[in-house]
C-alpha positions as semicolon CSV with decimal commas, in nm:
position;residue;x (nm);y (nm);z (nm)
1;X;1,958;4,084;5,200
2;X;1,654;3,927;5,039
3;X;1,453;4,223;5,172
4;X;1,679;4,464;4,984
5;X;1,677;4,247;4,665
6;X;1,276;4,236;4,696
7;X;1,270;4,626;4,729
8;X;1,485;4,653;4,420
9;X;1,273;4,430;4,221
10;X;0,961;4,609;4,361
11;X;1,086;4,950;4,249
12;X;1,204;4,827;3,917
13;X;1,589;4,860;3,989
14;X;1,818;4,588;3,843
15;X;2,015;4,395;4,086
16;X;2,392;4,379;4,109
17;X;2,424;4,074;3,883
18;X;2,209;4,194;3,611
19;X;2,392;4,544;3,614
20;X;2,726;4,377;3,581
21;X;2,601;4,159;3,284
22;X;2,474;4,488;3,108
23;X;2,796;4,664;3,168
24;X;2,987;4,359;3,016
25;X;2,749;4,364;2,726
26;X;2,806;4,734;2,663
27;X;3,191;4,721;2,688
28;X;3,255;4,503;2,353
29;X;3,002;4,719;2,168
30;X;3,182;5,039;2,284
31;X;3,517;4,893;2,211
32;X;3,408;4,796;1,860
33;X;3,279;5,145;1,805
34;X;3,596;5,296;1,904
35;X;3,800;5,055;1,696
36;X;3,578;5,132;1,385
37;X;3,622;5,506;1,462
38;X;3,995;5,470;1,482
39;X;4,007;5,279;1,186
40;X;3,798;5,534;0,967
41;X;4,030;5,801;1,115
42;X;4,343;5,634;0,975
43;X;4,165;5,567;0,648
44;X;4,016;5,914;0,588
45;X;4,327;6,075;0,457
46;X;4,375;5,806;0,183
47;X;3,988;5,815;0,123
48;X;4,003;6,181;0,060
49;X;4,318;6,160;-0,169
50;X;4,147;5,874;-0,352
51;X;3,837;6,073;-0,411
52;X;3,992;6,395;-0,493
53;X;4,281;6,279;-0,721
54;X;4,114;5,962;-0,871
55;X;3,752;5,919;-0,861
56;X;3,657;6,275;-0,918
57;X;3,908;6,327;-1,211
58;X;3,774;6,011;-1,382
59;X;3,401;6,119;-1,330
60;X;3,468;6,489;-1,446
61;X;3,684;6,354;-1,735
62;X;3,403;6,137;-1,850
63;X;3,165;6,441;-1,830
64;X;3,415;6,645;-2,025
65;X;3,422;6,396;-2,310
66;X;3,043;6,449;-2,360
67;X;3,093;6,817;-2,403
68;X;3,252;7,035;-2,649
69;X;3,474;7,200;-2,410
70;X;3,774;7,397;-2,534
71;X;4,075;7,582;-2,379
72;X;3,919;7,892;-2,553
73;X;3,611;7,849;-2,334
74;X;3,375;7,805;-2,630
75;X;3,091;7,557;-2,638
76;X;3,100;7,399;-2,295
77;X;2,736;7,253;-2,360
78;X;2,682;6,879;-2,357
79;X;2,694;6,734;-2,707
80;X;2,632;6,360;-2,601
81;X;2,866;6,086;-2,769
82;X;2,939;6,311;-3,080
83;X;3,318;6,316;-2,965
84;X;3,329;5,933;-2,946
85;X;3,166;5,903;-3,285
86;X;3,406;6,143;-3,436
87;X;3,703;5,976;-3,264
88;X;3,611;5,638;-3,414
89;X;3,605;5,780;-3,765
90;X;3,938;5,969;-3,703
91;X;4,221;5,815;-3,918
92;X;4,482;6,010;-3,724
93;X;4,344;5,858;-3,400
94;X;4,360;5,499;-3,539
95;X;4,691;5,555;-3,683
96;X;4,842;5,675;-3,353
97;X;4,674;5,383;-3,177
98;X;4,826;5,144;-3,443
99;X;5,173;5,293;-3,361
100;X;5,112;5,236;-2,994
101;X;5,012;4,861;-3,044
102;X;5,304;4,828;-3,285
103;X;5,553;4,955;-3,019
104;X;5,390;4,718;-2,768
105;X;5,431;4,421;-2,984
106;X;5,783;4,475;-3,105
107;X;5,913;4,597;-2,766
108;X;5,749;4,327;-2,529
109;X;5,917;4,055;-2,690
110;X;6,278;4,155;-2,644
111;X;6,220;4,324;-2,312
112;X;6,107;3,976;-2,181
113;X;6,360;3,760;-2,363
114;X;6,650;3,965;-2,295
115;X;6,563;4,005;-1,929
116;X;6,536;3,614;-1,906
117;X;6,888;3,563;-2,073
118;X;7,050;3,845;-1,836
119;X;6,884;3,671;-1,523
120;X;6,992;3,326;-1,633
121;X;7,359;3,438;-1,703
122;X;7,371;3,602;-1,353
123;X;7,203;3,312;-1,185
124;X;7,488;3,055;-1,280
125;X;7,709;3,235;-1,039
126;X;7,929;3,471;-1,194
127;X;8,179;3,651;-0,994
128;X;8,127;3,997;-0,871
129;X;7,736;3,957;-0,896
130;X;7,670;4,288;-0,713
131;X;7,859;4,475;-1,000
132;X;7,650;4,269;-1,260
133;X;7,327;4,364;-1,081
134;X;7,417;4,727;-1,058
135;X;7,511;4,735;-1,431
136;X;7,182;4,573;-1,538
137;X;6,966;4,793;-1,329
138;X;7,128;5,129;-1,311
139;X;6,978;5,249;-1,652
140;X;6,634;5,204;-1,510
141;X;6,693;5,464;-1,253
142;X;6,788;5,733;-1,508
143;X;6,517;6,001;-1,601
144;X;6,352;5,945;-1,943
145;X;6,505;6,293;-2,052
146;X;6,856;6,175;-1,986
147;X;6,799;5,850;-2,185
148;X;6,636;6,024;-2,454
149;X;6,922;6,289;-2,491
150;X;7,182;6,038;-2,478
151;X;7,024;5,813;-2,756
152;X;6,945;6,114;-2,959
153;X;7,329;6,179;-2,971
154;X;7,402;5,823;-3,027
155;X;7,170;5,829;-3,320
156;X;7,313;6,131;-3,478
157;X;7,369;6,072;-3,853
158;X;7,716;6,260;-3,854
159;X;7,844;6,227;-3,514
160;X;7,653;5,939;-3,357
161;X;7,817;5,621;-3,229
162;X;7,594;5,387;-3,406
163;X;7,686;5,503;-3,752
164;X;8,025;5,543;-3,666
165;X;8,044;5,177;-3,595
166;X;7,839;5,076;-3,906
167;X;8,107;5,273;-4,116
168;X;8,387;5,098;-3,934
169;X;8,262;4,750;-4,031
170;X;8,168;4,876;-4,389
171;X;7,792;4,888;-4,367
172;X;7,577;5,178;-4,483
173;X;7,480;5,465;-4,230
174;X;7,128;5,471;-4,119
175;X;6,895;5,766;-4,055
176;X;6,792;5,631;-3,727
177;X;6,521;5,884;-3,626
178;X;6,458;6,037;-3,956
179;X;6,360;5,701;-4,143
180;X;5,995;5,610;-4,106
181;X;6,101;5,237;-4,133
182;X;6,360;5,260;-3,875
183;X;6,259;5,524;-3,619
184;X;6,016;5,301;-3,422
185;X;6,299;5,035;-3,400
186;X;6,549;5,303;-3,278
187;X;6,309;5,393;-2,995
188;X;6,250;5,027;-2,890
189;X;6,631;4,989;-2,862
190;X;6,661;5,296;-2,650
191;X;6,358;5,165;-2,427
192;X;6,513;4,801;-2,408
193;X;6,845;4,956;-2,272
194;X;6,656;5,177;-2,035
195;X;6,384;4,958;-1,871
196;X;6,512;4,586;-1,921
197;X;6,675;4,598;-1,567
198;X;6,342;4,585;-1,389
199;X;6,214;4,275;-1,562
200;X;6,566;4,124;-1,508
201;X;6,539;4,183;-1,127
202;X;6,196;3,996;-1,123
203;X;6,336;3,719;-1,315
204;X;6,640;3,691;-1,105
205;X;6,435;3,683;-0,772
206;X;6,207;3,397;-0,929
207;X;6,508;3,192;-1,033
208;X;6,667;3,225;-0,675
209;X;6,348;3,103;-0,525
210;X;6,359;2,777;-0,732
211;X;6,448;2,494;-0,469
212;X;6,804;2,368;-0,536
213;X;6,683;2,019;-0,487
214;X;6,532;2,009;-0,817
215;X;6,850;2,080;-0,985
216;X;7,037;1,814;-0,763
217;X;6,787;1,558;-0,847
218;X;6,807;1,648;-1,223
219;X;7,200;1,624;-1,207
220;X;7,172;1,266;-1,051
221;X;6,940;1,171;-1,334
222;X;7,203;1,281;-1,603
223;X;7,041;1,614;-1,701
224;X;7,271;1,869;-1,836
225;X;7,254;2,239;-1,793
226;X;7,037;2,304;-2,094
227;X;6,804;2,027;-2,000
228;X;6,773;2,161;-1,655
229;X;6,697;2,510;-1,792
230;X;6,408;2,395;-2,021
231;X;6,271;2,130;-1,776
232;X;6,301;2,296;-1,449
233;X;6,374;2,671;-1,481
234;X;6,137;2,782;-1,739
235;X;5,835;2,585;-1,618
236;X;5,891;2,730;-1,277
237;X;5,914;3,082;-1,422
238;X;5,579;3,047;-1,592
239;X;5,378;3,274;-1,330
240;X;5,669;3,536;-1,335
241;X;5,667;3,523;-1,706
242;X;5,303;3,590;-1,731
243;X;5,319;3,874;-1,484
244;X;5,614;4,045;-1,660
245;X;5,444;4,008;-1,998
246;X;5,123;4,167;-1,874
247;X;5,293;4,443;-1,680
248;X;5,522;4,509;-1,993
249;X;5,216;4,529;-2,220
250;X;5,044;4,789;-1,979
251;X;5,364;4,998;-1,964
252;X;5,436;4,984;-2,337
253;X;5,081;5,093;-2,415
254;X;5,124;5,417;-2,224
255;X;5,454;5,514;-2,415
256;X;5,514;5,894;-2,452
257;X;5,821;6,030;-2,292
258;X;6,096;5,890;-2,500
259;X;5,896;5,921;-2,816
260;X;5,813;6,291;-2,764
261;X;6,179;6,385;-2,675
262;X;6,345;6,169;-2,955
263;X;6,123;6,229;-3,258
264;X;5,817;6,413;-3,138
265;X;5,612;6,159;-3,316
266;X;5,787;6,188;-3,657
267;X;5,887;6,143;-3,915
268;X;5,549;6,191;-4,073
269;X;5,367;6,079;-3,771
270;X;5,508;5,721;-3,797
271;X;5,601;5,698;-3,429
272;X;5,332;5,914;-3,279
273;X;5,164;5,723;-2,988
274;X;4,807;5,759;-2,887
275;X;4,902;5,953;-2,561
276;X;5,084;6,202;-2,769
277;X;4,786;6,241;-3,003
278;X;4,564;6,298;-2,700
279;X;4,814;6,568;-2,567
280;X;4,816;6,741;-2,904
281;X;4,456;6,740;-2,947
282;X;4,382;6,875;-2,617
283;X;4,658;7,129;-2,558
284;X;4,769;7,221;-2,914
285;X;4,414;7,183;-3,087
286;X;4,228;7,325;-2,778
287;X;3,968;7,042;-2,805
288;X;3,959;6,932;-2,440
289;X;3,623;6,741;-2,483
290;X;3,742;6,547;-2,787
291;X;4,083;6,467;-2,644
292;X;3,891;6,323;-2,325
293;X;3,681;6,103;-2,554
294;X;4,000;5,963;-2,704
295;X;4,145;5,908;-2,375
296;X;3,844;5,724;-2,265
297;X;3,850;5,490;-2,590
298;X;4,229;5,430;-2,479
299;X;4,132;5,370;-2,113
300;X;3,887;5,100;-2,238
301;X;4,174;4,915;-2,410
302;X;4,388;4,936;-2,099
303;X;4,083;4,798;-1,878
304;X;4,038;4,521;-2,120
305;X;4,409;4,420;-2,091
306;X;4,387;4,455;-1,700
307;X;4,088;4,223;-1,707
308;X;4,273;3,968;-1,934
309;X;4,562;3,983;-1,668
310;X;4,309;3,924;-1,375
311;X;4,162;3,617;-1,558
312;X;4,494;3,470;-1,639
313;X;4,629;3,509;-1,295
314;X;4,314;3,373;-1,133
315;X;4,330;3,064;-1,357
316;X;4,710;3,027;-1,282
317;X;4,621;3,035;-0,906
318;X;4,312;2,814;-0,909
C-alpha cells in the first residue's frame, strides 16, 4: 500500500484523501453557483419588467424633457433646459400646482380625522360590526367614473339631492360645480366619501392591536373613556397616523380622475390639478417635451415628500 502511495506521489497523482477533500471543496462552490443561477432565473422576469416599464420610461421621459418633441413630429432636437425655464415662468403651471397643493391640504385633514372617528366608533363594540365595516369600506371599491357620475348628479343645481336638502331647510341653493369658490370643496366631499374607507381600515387594525391591559389598568385608576382615548389610544396610534398622513398626501398630490370627470378643471381653471395640465399640454397642445419637463418638476415634489416620509419613519423607528 505504501508502494502504491509512493508511486502516486512520484507520478504527481493525488492520493484518495486529497481527492476527497478537493471534491468536498468543489461541491459547496458548485451548489452556490446553482443557487445563484436559480435565484437570477426567478428574478429575471421582474428585472425585465422593472427595466422596460419603469427605468426606461423614466430615462426616456427625462431625455424627452430636454427636447422640443411634439406630437406633430416637429423639432425633436435637443434644446437643453429651455423647457424647464419656460415651465418655471409659466403662470398656468404654477396655478395648477397651487390647485393641487390646495386640494391636498383641505382633503388630507378630513380624510384623516373622519377615518379616526369612524374607527373609534366601531372599535367600541357596535353590534353587526361586519355591516359597519362593509358600509364604510364599500365606496372605496367603486371606480372613479361611478363616483364622479354619482356626485355630479347629486350636485346638479336643479335636480340634485344636495340643493333639494338645502331648499327643504330654507337655505339658498349652491352652484356646487360652477362656483370657483365651492367647486374644489365639492370635489373634496366626493373624495372623502369615496376613499376614507381605506384609512378607516388602517386605523381600525391599529386600534385592535393595542393591548387590552392598558385599558384595564386605566380603568382601575379611574380613567374614563375620553381619558383612555386621549392618553392611550391616540399615543399608540401615532405611527399609524404618520403613515396615513404621508400616504394621503402622496395620493392627493396625484389627483386627476374625479376632477377631470366632474369639472374638467373648471370653472375657469379653479380646480385644474397639475396632472391635468400635464395631460392637456402634451396631448391637447401637442408639446410632449414641455409636458415632460412639467411632469419632472412635479416628480421632484413627490420625491421630496417621499424623502420626508422616509426620514420621519426612520426617526420614529430609531
